[in-house]
Amino acid sequence: MILMSLNALLNAAADRPVCADGPLLIRMRQFRQRVATLAAHYSTMQESRYALCLADPYDFTCALFALLVSGKLPVIPANASAGHLAGLSLADTFDIVIDHLEAGTTESPADATFTMPRDASFVMYTSGTSGTPKAVHKSLGEVDAEVRVLEAKWGERLDQSLVLGTVPHHHLYGLVFRVLWPLAAGRPFDRTTCTEPSGLKARIDVHGACAIVASPAQFARWPELASFDALSFTCVFCGGSALASSAAARYAQSSGMSPIEIYGSTETGALAWRRQDESEAWDALPDVQASQGEDGQLLVAATRFACDTNGHYGTNDAVRFDADGRFHLVGRLDRIVKLDGKRLSLSEIETCLGQHPFVRQAAAVKLAATDMRARERLGVVVELSKSGARAWQGMGRHAMSLLLSRHLAEHVAEVPRRWRFRASLPFDERGKLPAAVLAREFLADAYSPDVFAEIVNGDTVEYDLQIPANLVHFSGHFPGMPILPGVVQVDWAIGFATRRVRHAREVASIERLKFLAPVRPRALLCLRLEHDAARSRVRFDYRMNDRSCASGVIVYRSDDA
């Protein structure tokens, strides 16, 4: 199939494949007709900037090209939540939201010849990992140049494989690798977003070996699942953040090679790649020149993205180069923080913790001073390894925190004072860990307990909780002797159970309910949940100082009920 530029794509052969929709294949004829109908509609509208909030990748792509054809500016928000859109609206970035396409738009017989200027562009947003997301204008010409590099590098290997995505299409990595590159190459992309191996297997069973576009946050857990070895891929790309070496090694054992990891940014597109079974270092893509600037900063240059007056673009990553010209990422320059007069690297703290056998991965964040905390502090969110989760059973939270603090103290100048342990880190859909999201793990509100730890061991989950003194549920229950209401404890148990068992919110009954001891403000509780899938129930037990204070059984309605 001939590689086409994106601005000429709509004039491609009518039978050119575009998108797999279940067992069916949507071809260029249908795609062109729908784009023509939408473009005719958008051309009659006065607004010039359109926020594209369409979850369906095919609908999204139709609307994107229709807006470009009609001379409008597509604005692609990072997500379609009301809060995110409200923030963008306040910044005066779009005039109208497209969150659905009218039924019947595929009925148009239009089959016209399209002209689209090469400088047609759209707006995307950076991840905002270290601050507020910023708008980035991307032209089709810039994306075309990137696509040519990717196709020359990996096109022969992908051949005509269907491209499956587990990542969203409203971030640049997902948009280019999952949608625009396949479109330009005549390689169909899949309309389904697969987030579980079972979904991938179902699509592979229909279409044969496929190419996968994933993020490390999702992919790192796949090799642990029983169905993983049964999956067949022509190629796997991982982007958004670095893939853990253990996940790369496990995949290499199964398939014979590690995934192809992609390094880049919204401003530049893809810059470099690596396969960890070959090297931990990164290779710059053929059109990218990489060098090292002050403070070890990675500098890159290419004709497809804007450079400064010195002819390069400065990233926020620190690097060291090998003798063969490959580079190692050694930390984010914008993750150097100052605390009590000391300069600390959050990346160094995370790397050091990740080297402990009890830690699978960790994320550090600087916590601002508050009314309750006079000084800024360091906080760390830790995901324990399997051996760490086993050790937890005998150690508990305080001993584990002390052990990891002592390990850190041998390498860094300041040890975090606040720790949170989680079954998994709170990655967003693009595999990032925004600082604001991490900071929320340390905030207690007036309606919920403060969750110090979440430890999973098979079908059992344990939560270490502290009950805030300002909890609204204490009001009037009882004056002078505040006690946590039993109904709140049951509701919390259901809520925590829902995190692990999606049906748990569909409660059929609560059985064997007991309240054995009062729970007062600032109490430290251990909530233990035991899931019995065969009987569609979750047993809960709140314990305080090894004494049960409330327990019961949540019986839920399952799909098989």
Coordinates of C-alpha atoms in Angstrom, one line a residue, residues 108-352:
S108 CA -24.5 10.8 2.2
P109 CA -23.6 9.8 -1.4
A110 CA -21.0 12.6 -1.6
D111 CA -17.7 11.5 -3.2
A112 CA -16.0 14.8 -4.0
T113 CA -12.4 15.7 -4.5
F114 CA -10.9 17.4 -1.5
T115 CA -8.3 20.0 -1.1
M116 CA -6.7 20.6 2.2
P117 CA -3.8 23.0 2.8
R118 CA -0.6 21.5 4.1
D119 CA -0.6 24.0 7.0
A120 CA -3.9 22.7 8.2
S121 CA -3.5 22.3 11.9
F122 CA -5.0 21.2 15.2
V123 CA -4.4 21.9 18.9
M124 CA -3.4 19.3 21.5
Y125 CA -2.3 19.6 25.1
T126 CA 0.8 18.5 27.0
S127 CA 0.3 16.0 29.8
G128 CA 0.7 18.6 32.6
T129 CA 2.7 16.1 34.6
S130 CA 4.7 18.9 36.4
G131 CA 2.2 21.7 36.0
T132 CA -0.7 23.1 34.0
P133 CA -1.2 21.5 30.5
K134 CA -0.3 23.9 27.7
A135 CA -1.7 24.1 24.2
V136 CA 0.5 22.9 21.3
H137 CA -0.4 23.6 17.7
K138 CA 0.4 20.7 15.3
S139 CA 0.3 20.9 11.6
L140 CA -0.5 18.0 9.2
G141 CA 2.9 18.7 7.7
E142 CA 4.7 18.0 11.0
V143 CA 2.7 14.8 11.5
D144 CA 3.4 13.7 7.9
A145 CA 7.1 14.1 8.4
E146 CA 6.9 12.0 11.6
V147 CA 4.8 9.3 9.9
R148 CA 7.4 9.0 7.0
V149 CA 10.1 8.4 9.6
L150 CA 8.0 5.8 11.4
E151 CA 7.0 4.0 8.3
A152 CA 10.6 3.8 7.0
K153 CA 11.7 2.4 10.3
W154 CA 8.9 -0.2 11.1
G155 CA 6.5 -0.3 8.1
E156 CA 7.9 -3.4 6.6
R157 CA 7.6 -5.3 9.9
L158 CA 4.0 -4.1 10.4
D159 CA 3.0 -4.9 6.8
Q160 CA -0.8 -4.8 6.6
S161 CA -1.4 -5.7 10.3
L162 CA -4.5 -4.3 11.9
V163 CA -3.5 -1.7 14.5
L164 CA -5.0 -2.3 17.9
G165 CA -4.9 0.4 20.6
T166 CA -5.1 0.3 24.4
V167 CA -4.3 4.1 24.6
P168 CA -6.6 7.0 23.9
H169 CA -6.5 8.8 20.6
H170 CA -6.8 12.3 22.1
H171 CA -3.1 12.4 23.1
L172 CA -0.4 12.7 20.4
Y173 CA 1.2 9.3 20.9
G174 CA -2.1 7.5 20.6
L175 CA -3.3 9.8 17.8
V176 CA -0.2 9.3 15.6
F177 CA 0.6 5.7 16.3
R178 CA -2.9 4.4 16.5
V179 CA -4.8 6.5 13.9
L180 CA -2.8 8.8 11.7
W181 CA 0.1 6.6 10.8
P182 CA -2.1 3.7 9.9
L183 CA -4.3 6.0 7.8
A184 CA -1.4 7.3 5.9
A185 CA 0.0 3.8 5.3
G186 CA -3.3 2.2 4.3
R187 CA -3.1 0.0 7.4
P188 CA -6.5 -0.3 9.1
F189 CA -6.9 0.8 12.8
D190 CA -9.3 -0.9 15.1
R191 CA -12.4 0.9 16.3
T192 CA -12.3 -0.9 19.6
T193 CA -10.1 0.3 22.5
C194 CA -8.8 -2.8 24.2
T195 CA -7.7 -2.4 27.9
E196 CA -7.6 -6.1 28.9
P197 CA -5.8 -9.0 27.3
S198 CA -9.2 -10.8 26.9
G199 CA -10.3 -7.9 24.5
L200 CA -7.0 -8.1 22.6
K201 CA -7.4 -11.9 22.2
A202 CA -10.9 -11.5 20.9
R203 CA -9.8 -9.1 18.2
I204 CA -6.7 -11.2 17.3
D205 CA -9.0 -14.2 16.9
V206 CA -10.9 -12.3 14.3
H207 CA -8.0 -10.6 12.4
G208 CA -4.9 -12.6 13.2
A209 CA -1.7 -11.2 14.5
C210 CA -2.0 -7.5 15.1
A211 CA 0.2 -4.5 15.9
I212 CA -0.4 -3.1 19.4
V213 CA -0.1 0.5 20.6
A214 CA 0.0 0.5 24.4
S215 CA 1.3 2.4 27.4
P216 CA 3.6 1.0 30.0
A217 CA 1.1 1.5 32.8
Q218 CA -1.2 -1.0 31.0
F219 CA 1.4 -3.3 29.5
A220 CA 3.4 -3.9 32.6
R221 CA 0.6 -6.0 34.1
W222 CA -0.2 -8.1 31.0
P223 CA 2.6 -10.6 31.3
E224 CA 1.3 -11.6 34.7
L225 CA -2.0 -12.8 33.3
A226 CA -2.6 -16.4 32.3
S227 CA -3.9 -15.4 28.8
F228 CA -0.9 -13.3 27.9
D229 CA 1.2 -16.0 26.3
A230 CA -1.7 -16.9 24.0
L231 CA -1.6 -13.4 22.4
S232 CA 0.1 -13.0 19.0
F233 CA 1.5 -9.7 17.9
T234 CA 3.4 -8.5 14.8
C235 CA 4.7 -5.6 16.8
V236 CA 4.1 -3.9 20.2
F237 CA 4.8 -0.2 20.8
C238 CA 4.9 1.3 24.3
G239 CA 4.9 5.1 24.9
G240 CA 4.1 7.7 27.4
S241 CA 6.7 6.7 30.0
A242 CA 9.5 4.1 30.5
L243 CA 8.5 0.5 30.7
A244 CA 9.8 -1.4 33.8
S245 CA 12.7 -3.7 33.0
S246 CA 10.9 -6.6 34.6
A247 CA 7.9 -6.2 32.3
A248 CA 10.2 -5.9 29.2
A249 CA 12.1 -9.1 30.2
R250 CA 8.9 -11.0 30.8
Y251 CA 7.5 -10.1 27.4
A252 CA 10.9 -11.0 25.7
Q253 CA 10.7 -14.4 27.3
S254 CA 7.2 -14.9 25.9
S255 CA 7.6 -13.4 22.4
G256 CA 11.4 -13.4 21.8
M257 CA 11.8 -9.6 21.9
S258 CA 11.0 -6.7 24.1
P259 CA 8.4 -4.1 23.1
I260 CA 9.5 -1.1 21.1
E261 CA 9.4 1.8 23.5
I262 CA 8.9 5.3 22.1
Y263 CA 10.3 8.5 23.7
G264 CA 9.0 11.9 22.7
S265 CA 6.7 14.8 23.7
T266 CA 3.6 16.6 22.5
E267 CA 5.8 19.4 21.2
T268 CA 8.1 17.3 19.2
G269 CA 6.4 14.0 18.5
A270 CA 8.5 10.8 18.6
L271 CA 12.2 11.3 19.2
A272 CA 13.8 8.0 20.0
W273 CA 13.2 4.3 20.6
R274 CA 14.7 1.3 22.4
R275 CA 14.2 -2.4 22.9
Q276 CA 15.4 -3.4 26.4
D277 CA 16.4 -6.9 25.3
E278 CA 19.0 -5.2 23.1
S279 CA 19.9 -2.1 25.2
E280 CA 18.6 0.1 28.0
A281 CA 19.8 3.1 26.1
W282 CA 17.7 5.1 23.6
D283 CA 18.4 5.5 19.8
A284 CA 17.4 8.8 18.2
L285 CA 15.1 8.3 15.2
P286 CA 16.9 8.8 11.9
D287 CA 15.8 12.4 11.4
V288 CA 16.6 13.5 14.9
Q289 CA 19.9 14.9 16.1
A290 CA 20.4 14.5 19.9
S291 CA 23.1 16.2 22.0
Q292 CA 23.7 17.2 25.6
G293 CA 23.4 20.7 27.0
E294 CA 24.0 22.4 30.3
D295 CA 23.1 20.4 33.4
G296 CA 23.0 17.3 31.3
Q297 CA 19.9 18.5 29.4
L298 CA 18.9 16.5 26.3
L299 CA 18.8 18.7 23.3
V300 CA 17.1 17.6 20.1
A301 CA 16.8 19.0 16.6
A302 CA 14.8 18.0 13.5
T303 CA 13.1 19.8 10.7
R304 CA 9.6 18.6 11.7
F305 CA 9.4 20.5 15.0
A306 CA 10.3 24.1 16.1
C307 CA 13.7 24.7 17.4
D308 CA 15.1 27.8 19.2
T309 CA 17.6 30.3 17.7
N310 CA 20.5 28.0 18.6
G311 CA 18.9 25.3 16.3
H312 CA 17.6 22.8 18.9
Y313 CA 14.7 22.1 21.2
G314 CA 15.5 21.7 24.9
T315 CA 13.7 18.9 26.7
N316 CA 13.3 18.7 30.5
D317 CA 15.2 15.4 30.7
A318 CA 18.7 14.9 31.9
V319 CA 20.8 12.3 30.0
R320 CA 24.2 10.7 29.6
F321 CA 25.5 9.5 26.3
D322 CA 27.2 6.2 25.5
A323 CA 30.3 6.0 23.3
D324 CA 28.1 4.8 20.4
G325 CA 25.8 7.9 20.6
R326 CA 22.9 6.4 22.4
F327 CA 21.6 8.1 25.5
H328 CA 20.3 7.1 28.9
L329 CA 17.5 9.1 30.6
V330 CA 18.7 9.9 34.2
G331 CA 15.9 12.1 35.4
R332 CA 13.7 15.0 34.8
L333 CA 15.3 18.4 35.3
D334 CA 11.9 19.9 36.3
R335 CA 11.7 17.3 39.1
I336 CA 14.5 18.9 41.1
V337 CA 12.9 20.4 44.2
K338 CA 14.2 22.5 47.0
L339 CA 13.3 21.5 50.6
D340 CA 14.7 23.2 53.7
G341 CA 17.5 24.6 51.6
K342 CA 18.4 21.2 50.0
R343 CA 18.2 20.3 46.3
L344 CA 16.5 17.0 45.9
S345 CA 15.8 14.9 42.8
L346 CA 12.4 13.2 42.9
S347 CA 13.5 10.9 40.1
E348 CA 16.5 9.8 42.1
I349 CA 14.2 9.0 45.1
E350 CA 12.0 6.9 42.8
T351 CA 14.9 5.1 41.2
C352 CA 16.4 4.3 44.5

